[in-house]
Amino acid sequence: MKGWDYLSSLVNGWDKGIFYVGSYGEKSDATIHACTMEKTTGKLHIIQRFTNVENASFLAIHPDGKRLYAAKEIGESGGQPGGEVAAISIEVETGLLKDITSVASTIGQHPCYVSVNQEGTGLYAANYTGGNITLLPLTEDGELQNAASLMQHEGEPGPVVDRQGAPHAHCVVPIPGTPFVSAVDLGIDAVVTYRYDKEAGILANHHITKLQGGTGPRHIAFHPKLAVAYVTNELASSVTLLHLDKDAGLLTEGATYSTIPTEYTDYNDSADIHVSSDGKFLYSSNRGHNSIAVFAIDGQSGTLTSIQHIGCGGEQPRNFGLTPEGDYVLVANQKTGNIVVFRRDRESGTISETGFTLELNAPVSICFANNSH
């Protein structure tokens, strides 16, 4: 038994969870890997290598699980400025990737983040160099259509001259249970919120939340129960608490917490951020200190208390993810080319080494099969 049939039988025979890894690389490189995890041990396996997606810098899945979307972090497509997003069909029974079914331009240059709305009707892309975000409508089958909205960020650049000379959209996420979408901009130290007009299928300007100058906000995570969100600040190595008014679609700046130990004085920048599904713990990655910072979340106020810093087992942990059951944390170390597996204690929130790692080139995005982003 060879090829597809062999892989299908292998996946069906293993008690494992499917996840996908996006990496930087040329079109001829395997920039997306389908992988499985042995849930009892945490051991990882590559089951498929997928090519023809240049610089697959971020991945997201359609709510129905039938399409994987990959940001192609490029500056030009079809002879015009702008990156692209590719839609890839998924064999639902196995989790294996089949074909690229549609591709659309983001119009903005170098998309580095994609997410899908809860209805599965639209995909949002954050274009880093373009300093803008794009709404790409989706058909009922999850296929990409031409951009319906391109929202250009504007505002005073932050004070870090070599990193904040212009707007740099780094993340765009729907606010759960609302028609609002929040985009995090590193260049202008702001979270820019839009309203999604479901009937018209477009975005409209709504509100800008300015953060302290020079923080360089990068990613945002919304709490699953409380009316708060958290932004990881790349340039300041910190996390900022944001108070959320869901009805009004407003975010208000709260307290800020360092993601690195007080005694650490060398270079660092923060990257990714996630909140556990029970809302009790927050995790943020540090590049330079090369660690995962763990915080306990107060169940009433959403305020944070630092409880752990642990080495990430590699260098430049650009992205990481909590497995859907919450038992493991997988850390993608871009520079050392490895994904390191940590076991997570659900009660204490702390994580510990398992000894398992998976080697692959420049991993920069992890996406679990039953999670949209």
PDB file of N, CA, C and O in Angstrom, residues 221-290:
ATOM      1  N   ALA A 221      -5.495  38.242  22.206  1.00  0.00           N
ATOM      2  CA  ALA A 221      -6.267  37.056  22.580  1.00  0.00           C
ATOM      3  C   ALA A 221      -7.433  37.498  23.449  1.00  0.00           C
ATOM      4  O   ALA A 221      -7.241  38.261  24.409  1.00  0.00           O
ATOM      5  N   PHE A 222      -8.634  37.022  23.126  1.00  0.00           N
ATOM      6  CA  PHE A 222      -9.816  37.374  23.893  1.00  0.00           C
ATOM      7  C   PHE A 222     -10.112  36.305  24.942  1.00  0.00           C
ATOM      8  O   PHE A 222      -9.970  35.110  24.677  1.00  0.00           O
ATOM      9  N   HIS A 223     -10.495  36.763  26.137  1.00  0.00           N
ATOM     10  CA  HIS A 223     -10.815  35.828  27.209  1.00  0.00           C
ATOM     11  C   HIS A 223     -12.115  35.102  26.868  1.00  0.00           C
ATOM     12  O   HIS A 223     -13.063  35.718  26.375  1.00  0.00           O
ATOM     13  N   PRO A 224     -12.204  33.779  27.133  1.00  0.00           N
ATOM     14  CA  PRO A 224     -13.408  33.030  26.756  1.00  0.00           C
ATOM     15  C   PRO A 224     -14.632  33.335  27.608  1.00  0.00           C
ATOM     16  O   PRO A 224     -15.758  33.027  27.206  1.00  0.00           O
ATOM     17  N   LYS A 225     -14.450  33.961  28.795  1.00  0.00           N
ATOM     18  CA  LYS A 225     -15.577  34.208  29.686  1.00  0.00           C
ATOM     19  C   LYS A 225     -15.688  35.665  30.126  1.00  0.00           C
ATOM     20  O   LYS A 225     -16.785  36.216  30.199  1.00  0.00           O
ATOM     21  N   LEU A 226     -14.577  36.285  30.451  1.00  0.00           N
ATOM     22  CA  LEU A 226     -14.584  37.661  30.944  1.00  0.00           C
ATOM     23  C   LEU A 226     -14.586  38.656  29.792  1.00  0.00           C
ATOM     24  O   LEU A 226     -14.170  38.340  28.675  1.00  0.00           O
ATOM     25  N   ALA A 227     -15.027  39.872  30.077  1.00  0.00           N
ATOM     26  CA  ALA A 227     -15.039  40.939  29.075  1.00  0.00           C
ATOM     27  C   ALA A 227     -13.688  41.644  29.051  1.00  0.00           C
ATOM     28  O   ALA A 227     -13.567  42.847  29.335  1.00  0.00           O
ATOM     29  N   VAL A 228     -12.652  40.872  28.705  1.00  0.00           N
ATOM     30  CA  VAL A 228     -11.299  41.410  28.612  1.00  0.00           C
ATOM     31  C   VAL A 228     -10.574  40.746  27.442  1.00  0.00           C
ATOM     32  O   VAL A 228     -10.982  39.694  26.947  1.00  0.00           O
ATOM     33  N   ALA A 229      -9.489  41.391  27.030  1.00  0.00           N
ATOM     34  CA  ALA A 229      -8.599  40.836  26.025  1.00  0.00           C
ATOM     35  C   ALA A 229      -7.177  41.145  26.458  1.00  0.00           C
ATOM     36  O   ALA A 229      -6.945  41.971  27.361  1.00  0.00           O
ATOM     37  N   TYR A 230      -6.219  40.491  25.807  1.00  0.00           N
ATOM     38  CA  TYR A 230      -4.808  40.690  26.148  1.00  0.00           C
ATOM     39  C   TYR A 230      -4.011  40.861  24.863  1.00  0.00           C
ATOM     40  O   TYR A 230      -4.200  40.121  23.895  1.00  0.00           O
ATOM     41  N   VAL A 231      -3.127  41.845  24.867  1.00  0.00           N
ATOM     42  CA  VAL A 231      -2.253  42.098  23.720  1.00  0.00           C
ATOM     43  C   VAL A 231      -0.816  41.849  24.144  1.00  0.00           C
ATOM     44  O   VAL A 231      -0.368  42.336  25.191  1.00  0.00           O
ATOM     45  N   THR A 232      -0.098  41.058  23.356  1.00  0.00           N
ATOM     46  CA  THR A 232       1.329  40.893  23.605  1.00  0.00           C
ATOM     47  C   THR A 232       2.075  41.975  22.830  1.00  0.00           C
ATOM     48  O   THR A 232       1.809  42.212  21.647  1.00  0.00           O
ATOM     49  N   ASN A 233       2.966  42.677  23.527  1.00  0.00           N
ATOM     50  CA  ASN A 233       3.691  43.806  22.952  1.00  0.00           C
ATOM     51  C   ASN A 233       5.105  43.372  22.581  1.00  0.00           C
ATOM     52  O   ASN A 233       5.933  43.099  23.456  1.00  0.00           O
ATOM     53  N   GLU A 234       5.365  43.317  21.279  1.00  0.00           N
ATOM     54  CA  GLU A 234       6.651  42.816  20.803  1.00  0.00           C
ATOM     55  C   GLU A 234       7.818  43.672  21.278  1.00  0.00           C
ATOM     56  O   GLU A 234       8.816  43.156  21.784  1.00  0.00           O
ATOM     57  N   LEU A 235       7.731  44.975  21.117  1.00  0.00           N
ATOM     58  CA  LEU A 235       8.875  45.840  21.386  1.00  0.00           C
ATOM     59  C   LEU A 235       9.118  46.064  22.871  1.00  0.00           C
ATOM     60  O   LEU A 235      10.250  46.312  23.291  1.00  0.00           O
ATOM     61  N   ALA A 236       8.077  45.989  23.692  1.00  0.00           N
ATOM     62  CA  ALA A 236       8.211  46.248  25.129  1.00  0.00           C
ATOM     63  C   ALA A 236       8.306  44.979  25.955  1.00  0.00           C
ATOM     64  O   ALA A 236       8.468  45.050  27.179  1.00  0.00           O
ATOM     65  N   SER A 237       8.210  43.808  25.320  1.00  0.00           N
ATOM     66  CA  SER A 237       8.227  42.523  26.038  1.00  0.00           C
ATOM     67  C   SER A 237       7.217  42.534  27.181  1.00  0.00           C
ATOM     68  O   SER A 237       7.557  42.354  28.354  1.00  0.00           O
ATOM     69  N   SER A 238       5.974  42.742  26.823  1.00  0.00           N
ATOM     70  CA  SER A 238       4.936  42.870  27.852  1.00  0.00           C
ATOM     71  C   SER A 238       3.589  42.413  27.316  1.00  0.00           C
ATOM     72  O   SER A 238       3.420  42.175  26.119  1.00  0.00           O
ATOM     73  N   VAL A 239       2.622  42.297  28.231  1.00  0.00           N
ATOM     74  CA  VAL A 239       1.234  42.001  27.897  1.00  0.00           C
ATOM     75  C   VAL A 239       0.359  43.095  28.482  1.00  0.00           C
ATOM     76  O   VAL A 239       0.494  43.451  29.658  1.00  0.00           O
ATOM     77  N   THR A 240      -0.531  43.644  27.679  1.00  0.00           N
ATOM     78  CA  THR A 240      -1.456  44.679  28.142  1.00  0.00           C
ATOM     79  C   THR A 240      -2.869  44.118  28.237  1.00  0.00           C
ATOM     80  O   THR A 240      -3.371  43.502  27.283  1.00  0.00           O
ATOM     81  N   LEU A 241      -3.494  44.344  29.388  1.00  0.00           N
ATOM     82  CA  LEU A 241      -4.887  43.975  29.603  1.00  0.00           C
ATOM     83  C   LEU A 241      -5.783  45.040  28.985  1.00  0.00           C
ATOM     84  O   LEU A 241      -5.582  46.243  29.188  1.00  0.00           O
ATOM     85  N   LEU A 242      -6.778  44.597  28.223  1.00  0.00           N
ATOM     86  CA  LEU A 242      -7.745  45.507  27.629  1.00  0.00           C
ATOM     87  C   LEU A 242      -9.140  45.155  28.151  1.00  0.00           C
ATOM     88  O   LEU A 242      -9.531  43.982  28.144  1.00  0.00           O
ATOM     89  N   HIS A 243      -9.885  46.162  28.582  1.00  0.00           N
ATOM     90  CA  HIS A 243     -11.261  45.959  29.023  1.00  0.00           C
ATOM     91  C   HIS A 243     -12.178  46.082  27.802  1.00  0.00           C
ATOM     92  O   HIS A 243     -12.027  46.992  26.992  1.00  0.00           O
ATOM     93  N   LEU A 244     -13.120  45.157  27.688  1.00  0.00           N
ATOM     94  CA  LEU A 244     -13.939  45.049  26.496  1.00  0.00           C
ATOM     95  C   LEU A 244     -15.407  45.338  26.792  1.00  0.00           C
ATOM     96  O   LEU A 244     -15.997  44.745  27.695  1.00  0.00           O
ATOM     97  N   ASP A 245     -15.963  46.245  26.014  1.00  0.00           N
ATOM     98  CA  ASP A 245     -17.407  46.462  25.998  1.00  0.00           C
ATOM     99  C   ASP A 245     -17.907  45.817  24.707  1.00  0.00           C
ATOM    100  O   ASP A 245     -17.786  46.385  23.623  1.00  0.00           O
ATOM    101  N   LYS A 246     -18.465  44.617  24.828  1.00  0.00           N
ATOM    102  CA  LYS A 246     -18.858  43.864  23.634  1.00  0.00           C
ATOM    103  C   LYS A 246     -19.964  44.558  22.855  1.00  0.00           C
ATOM    104  O   LYS A 246     -19.955  44.578  21.620  1.00  0.00           O
ATOM    105  N   ASP A 247     -20.933  45.115  23.561  1.00  0.00           N
ATOM    106  CA  ASP A 247     -22.064  45.744  22.877  1.00  0.00           C
ATOM    107  C   ASP A 247     -21.617  46.933  22.038  1.00  0.00           C
ATOM    108  O   ASP A 247     -22.081  47.132  20.915  1.00  0.00           O
ATOM    109  N   ALA A 248     -20.715  47.716  22.611  1.00  0.00           N
ATOM    110  CA  ALA A 248     -20.248  48.918  21.917  1.00  0.00           C
ATOM    111  C   ALA A 248     -19.052  48.645  21.007  1.00  0.00           C
ATOM    112  O   ALA A 248     -18.691  49.484  20.180  1.00  0.00           O
ATOM    113  N   GLY A 249     -18.418  47.486  21.174  1.00  0.00           N
ATOM    114  CA  GLY A 249     -17.229  47.179  20.394  1.00  0.00           C
ATOM    115  C   GLY A 249     -16.047  48.050  20.750  1.00  0.00           C
ATOM    116  O   GLY A 249     -15.263  48.447  19.883  1.00  0.00           O
ATOM    117  N   LEU A 250     -15.892  48.325  22.056  1.00  0.00           N
ATOM    118  CA  LEU A 250     -14.825  49.219  22.518  1.00  0.00           C
ATOM    119  C   LEU A 250     -13.830  48.476  23.407  1.00  0.00           C
ATOM    120  O   LEU A 250     -14.229  47.703  24.283  1.00  0.00           O
ATOM    121  N   LEU A 251     -12.565  48.743  23.183  1.00  0.00           N
ATOM    122  CA  LEU A 251     -11.475  48.220  24.003  1.00  0.00           C
ATOM    123  C   LEU A 251     -10.796  49.381  24.707  1.00  0.00           C
ATOM    124  O   LEU A 251     -10.493  50.405  24.085  1.00  0.00           O
ATOM    125  N   THR A 252     -10.531  49.215  26.019  1.00  0.00           N
ATOM    126  CA  THR A 252      -9.906  50.269  26.820  1.00  0.00           C
ATOM    127  C   THR A 252      -8.653  49.720  27.489  1.00  0.00           C
ATOM    128  O   THR A 252      -8.688  48.640  28.085  1.00  0.00           O
ATOM    129  N   GLU A 253      -7.560  50.470  27.393  1.00  0.00           N
ATOM    130  CA  GLU A 253      -6.283  50.020  27.937  1.00  0.00           C
ATOM    131  C   GLU A 253      -6.331  49.899  29.455  1.00  0.00           C
ATOM    132  O   GLU A 253      -6.826  50.784  30.158  1.00  0.00           O
ATOM    133  N   GLY A 254      -5.801  48.780  29.961  1.00  0.00           N
ATOM    134  CA  GLY A 254      -5.672  48.554  31.394  1.00  0.00           C
ATOM    135  C   GLY A 254      -4.214  48.402  31.786  1.00  0.00           C
ATOM    136  O   GLY A 254      -3.337  49.055  31.218  1.00  0.00           O
ATOM    137  N   ALA A 255      -3.953  47.518  32.735  1.00  0.00           N
ATOM    138  CA  ALA A 255      -2.604  47.329  33.255  1.00  0.00           C
ATOM    139  C   ALA A 255      -1.714  46.594  32.247  1.00  0.00           C
ATOM    140  O   ALA A 255      -2.200  45.863  31.379  1.00  0.00           O
ATOM    141  N   THR A 256      -0.403  46.791  32.387  1.00  0.00           N
ATOM    142  CA  THR A 256       0.582  46.119  31.538  1.00  0.00           C
ATOM    143  C   THR A 256       1.538  45.320  32.416  1.00  0.00           C
ATOM    144  O   THR A 256       1.954  45.773  33.485  1.00  0.00           O
ATOM    145  N   TYR A 257       1.914  44.120  31.938  1.00  0.00           N
ATOM    146  CA  TYR A 257       2.732  43.191  32.714  1.00  0.00           C
ATOM    147  C   TYR A 257       3.935  42.740  31.881  1.00  0.00           C
ATOM    148  O   TYR A 257       3.784  42.408  30.695  1.00  0.00           O
ATOM    149  N   SER A 258       5.108  42.706  32.500  1.00  0.00           N
ATOM    150  CA  SER A 258       6.308  42.255  31.798  1.00  0.00           C
ATOM    151  C   SER A 258       6.250  40.756  31.547  1.00  0.00           C
ATOM    152  O   SER A 258       5.761  39.984  32.387  1.00  0.00           O
ATOM    153  N   THR A 259       6.749  40.333  30.391  1.00  0.00           N
ATOM    154  CA  THR A 259       6.803  38.902  30.077  1.00  0.00           C
ATOM    155  C   THR A 259       8.165  38.283  30.358  1.00  0.00           C
ATOM    156  O   THR A 259       8.352  37.082  30.152  1.00  0.00           O
ATOM    157  N   ILE A 260       9.113  39.074  30.806  1.00  0.00           N
ATOM    158  CA  ILE A 260      10.452  38.553  31.101  1.00  0.00           C
ATOM    159  C   ILE A 260      10.799  38.793  32.565  1.00  0.00           C
ATOM    160  O   ILE A 260      10.273  39.716  33.192  1.00  0.00           O
ATOM    161  N   PRO A 261      11.672  37.966  33.136  1.00  0.00           N
ATOM    162  CA  PRO A 261      12.076  38.156  34.537  1.00  0.00           C
ATOM    163  C   PRO A 261      12.773  39.495  34.735  1.00  0.00           C
ATOM    164  O   PRO A 261      13.434  40.012  33.831  1.00  0.00           O
ATOM    165  N   THR A 262      12.646  40.053  35.911  1.00  0.00           N
ATOM    166  CA  THR A 262      13.231  41.372  36.189  1.00  0.00           C
ATOM    167  C   THR A 262      14.744  41.370  36.051  1.00  0.00           C
ATOM    168  O   THR A 262      15.339  42.390  35.690  1.00  0.00           O
ATOM    169  N   GLU A 263      15.389  40.234  36.311  1.00  0.00           N
ATOM    170  CA  GLU A 263      16.851  40.189  36.261  1.00  0.00           C
ATOM    171  C   GLU A 263      17.400  40.047  34.841  1.00  0.00           C
ATOM    172  O   GLU A 263      18.608  40.184  34.615  1.00  0.00           O
ATOM    173  N   TYR A 264      16.523  39.793  33.870  1.00  0.00           N
ATOM    174  CA  TYR A 264      16.985  39.615  32.494  1.00  0.00           C
ATOM    175  C   TYR A 264      17.102  40.977  31.822  1.00  0.00           C
ATOM    176  O   TYR A 264      16.147  41.750  31.774  1.00  0.00           O
ATOM    177  N   THR A 265      18.299  41.268  31.263  1.00  0.00           N
ATOM    178  CA  THR A 265      18.549  42.600  30.690  1.00  0.00           C
ATOM    179  C   THR A 265      18.997  42.558  29.229  1.00  0.00           C
ATOM    180  O   THR A 265      19.234  43.604  28.624  1.00  0.00           O
ATOM    181  N   ASP A 266      19.122  41.374  28.644  1.00  0.00           N
ATOM    182  CA  ASP A 266      19.546  41.270  27.254  1.00  0.00           C
ATOM    183  C   ASP A 266      18.362  41.488  26.308  1.00  0.00           C
ATOM    184  O   ASP A 266      17.235  41.715  26.740  1.00  0.00           O
ATOM    185  N   TYR A 267      18.639  41.362  25.013  1.00  0.00           N
ATOM    186  CA  TYR A 267      17.597  41.611  24.005  1.00  0.00           C
ATOM    187  C   TYR A 267      16.451  40.622  24.135  1.00  0.00           C
ATOM    188  O   TYR A 267      16.633  39.432  24.394  1.00  0.00           O
ATOM    189  N   ASN A 268      15.240  41.117  23.901  1.00  0.00           N
ATOM    190  CA  ASN A 268      14.066  40.258  23.825  1.00  0.00           C
ATOM    191  C   ASN A 268      12.962  40.961  23.049  1.00  0.00           C
ATOM    192  O   ASN A 268      12.847  42.190  23.089  1.00  0.00           O
ATOM    193  N   ASP A 269      12.158  40.170  22.347  1.00  0.00           N
ATOM    194  CA  ASP A 269      10.881  40.689  21.859  1.00  0.00           C
ATOM    195  C   ASP A 269       9.836  39.597  21.998  1.00  0.00           C
ATOM    196  O   ASP A 269      10.123  38.411  21.861  1.00  0.00           O
ATOM    197  N   SER A 270       8.618  40.015  22.327  1.00  0.00           N
ATOM    198  CA  SER A 270       7.530  39.065  22.526  1.00  0.00           C
ATOM    199  C   SER A 270       6.880  38.741  21.184  1.00  0.00           C
ATOM    200  O   SER A 270       6.943  39.522  20.238  1.00  0.00           O
ATOM    201  N   ALA A 271       6.219  37.581  21.120  1.00  0.00           N
ATOM    202  CA  ALA A 271       5.648  37.161  19.840  1.00  0.00           C
ATOM    203  C   ALA A 271       4.190  36.758  19.964  1.00  0.00           C
ATOM    204  O   ALA A 271       3.295  37.547  19.679  1.00  0.00           O
ATOM    205  N   ASP A 272       3.926  35.543  20.414  1.00  0.00           N
ATOM    206  CA  ASP A 272       2.572  35.009  20.376  1.00  0.00           C
ATOM    207  C   ASP A 272       1.934  35.022  21.765  1.00  0.00           C
ATOM    208  O   ASP A 272       2.621  35.147  22.786  1.00  0.00           O
ATOM    209  N   ILE A 273       0.593  34.860  21.794  1.00  0.00           N
ATOM    210  CA  ILE A 273      -0.142  34.897  23.064  1.00  0.00           C
ATOM    211  C   ILE A 273      -1.392  34.026  22.948  1.00  0.00           C
ATOM    212  O   ILE A 273      -2.049  33.999  21.903  1.00  0.00           O
ATOM    213  N   HIS A 274      -1.685  33.275  24.028  1.00  0.00           N
ATOM    214  CA  HIS A 274      -2.885  32.439  24.063  1.00  0.00           C
ATOM    215  C   HIS A 274      -3.435  32.381  25.492  1.00  0.00           C
ATOM    216  O   HIS A 274      -2.674  32.423  26.457  1.00  0.00           O
ATOM    217  N   VAL A 275      -4.760  32.255  25.569  1.00  0.00           N
ATOM    218  CA  VAL A 275      -5.443  32.057  26.851  1.00  0.00           C
ATOM    219  C   VAL A 275      -5.999  30.639  26.860  1.00  0.00           C
ATOM    220  O   VAL A 275      -6.551  30.177  25.853  1.00  0.00           O
ATOM    221  N   SER A 276      -5.848  29.938  27.976  1.00  0.00           N
ATOM    222  CA  SER A 276      -6.373  28.581  28.075  1.00  0.00           C
ATOM    223  C   SER A 276      -7.886  28.594  27.929  1.00  0.00           C
ATOM    224  O   SER A 276      -8.557  29.585  28.244  1.00  0.00           O
ATOM    225  N   SER A 277      -8.458  27.489  27.453  1.00  0.00           N
ATOM    226  CA  SER A 277      -9.888  27.435  27.160  1.00  0.00           C
ATOM    227  C   SER A 277     -10.745  27.621  28.404  1.00  0.00           C
ATOM    228  O   SER A 277     -11.901  28.057  28.301  1.00  0.00           O
ATOM    229  N   ASP A 278     -10.200  27.327  29.602  1.00  0.00           N
ATOM    230  CA  ASP A 278     -10.960  27.553  30.840  1.00  0.00           C
ATOM    231  C   ASP A 278     -10.828  28.978  31.350  1.00  0.00           C
ATOM    232  O   ASP A 278     -11.455  29.360  32.345  1.00  0.00           O
ATOM    233  N   GLY A 279      -9.993  29.788  30.686  1.00  0.00           N
ATOM    234  CA  GLY A 279      -9.841  31.198  31.041  1.00  0.00           C
ATOM    235  C   GLY A 279      -9.007  31.446  32.282  1.00  0.00           C
ATOM    236  O   GLY A 279      -8.949  32.582  32.765  1.00  0.00           O
ATOM    237  N   LYS A 280      -8.297  30.432  32.771  1.00  0.00           N
ATOM    238  CA  LYS A 280      -7.565  30.587  34.034  1.00  0.00           C
ATOM    239  C   LYS A 280      -6.105  30.984  33.858  1.00  0.00           C
ATOM    240  O   LYS A 280      -5.479  31.489  34.794  1.00  0.00           O
ATOM    241  N   PHE A 281      -5.562  30.767  32.650  1.00  0.00           N
ATOM    242  CA  PHE A 281      -4.133  31.003  32.459  1.00  0.00           C
ATOM    243  C   PHE A 281      -3.852  31.637  31.100  1.00  0.00           C
ATOM    244  O   PHE A 281      -4.585  31.405  30.130  1.00  0.00           O
ATOM    245  N   LEU A 282      -2.774  32.438  31.071  1.00  0.00           N
ATOM    246  CA  LEU A 282      -2.324  33.095  29.848  1.00  0.00           C
ATOM    247  C   LEU A 282      -0.878  32.712  29.582  1.00  0.00           C
ATOM    248  O   LEU A 282      -0.069  32.605  30.517  1.00  0.00           O
ATOM    249  N   TYR A 283      -0.535  32.566  28.297  1.00  0.00           N
ATOM    250  CA  TYR A 283       0.805  32.159  27.881  1.00  0.00           C
ATOM    251  C   TYR A 283       1.308  33.127  26.812  1.00  0.00           C
ATOM    252  O   TYR A 283       0.544  33.532  25.931  1.00  0.00           O
ATOM    253  N   SER A 284       2.582  33.499  26.898  1.00  0.00           N
ATOM    254  CA  SER A 284       3.179  34.410  25.920  1.00  0.00           C
ATOM    255  C   SER A 284       4.603  33.957  25.637  1.00  0.00           C
ATOM    256  O   SER A 284       5.310  33.495  26.538  1.00  0.00           O
ATOM    257  N   SER A 285       5.028  34.079  24.365  1.00  0.00           N
ATOM    258  CA  SER A 285       6.377  33.626  24.005  1.00  0.00           C
ATOM    259  C   SER A 285       7.351  34.799  23.923  1.00  0.00           C
ATOM    260  O   SER A 285       7.008  35.897  23.494  1.00  0.00           O
ATOM    261  N   ASN A 286       8.595  34.511  24.334  1.00  0.00           N
ATOM    262  CA  ASN A 286       9.682  35.489  24.330  1.00  0.00           C
ATOM    263  C   ASN A 286      10.792  35.041  23.389  1.00  0.00           C
ATOM    264  O   ASN A 286      11.310  33.923  23.513  1.00  0.00           O
ATOM    265  N   ARG A 287      11.175  35.923  22.449  1.00  0.00           N
ATOM    266  CA  ARG A 287      12.291  35.646  21.555  1.00  0.00           C
ATOM    267  C   ARG A 287      13.491  36.473  22.011  1.00  0.00           C
ATOM    268  O   ARG A 287      13.431  37.698  22.037  1.00  0.00           O
ATOM    269  N   GLY A 288      14.554  35.810  22.347  1.00  0.00           N
ATOM    270  CA  GLY A 288      15.724  36.442  22.956  1.00  0.00           C
ATOM    271  C   GLY A 288      15.939  35.764  24.293  1.00  0.00           C
ATOM    272  O   GLY A 288      16.940  35.067  24.505  1.00  0.00           O
ATOM    273  N   HIS A 289      15.004  35.966  25.205  1.00  0.00           N
ATOM    274  CA  HIS A 289      14.972  35.174  26.439  1.00  0.00           C
ATOM    275  C   HIS A 289      14.636  33.727  26.112  1.00  0.00           C
ATOM    276  O   HIS A 289      14.977  32.811  26.868  1.00  0.00           O
ATOM    277  N   ASN A 290      14.003  33.514  24.944  1.00  0.00           N
ATOM    278  CA  ASN A 290      13.655  32.191  24.435  1.00  0.00           C
ATOM    279  C   ASN A 290      12.918  31.361  25.484  1.00  0.00           C
ATOM    280  O   ASN A 290      13.395  30.329  25.962  1.00  0.00           O
TER     281      ASN A 290
END
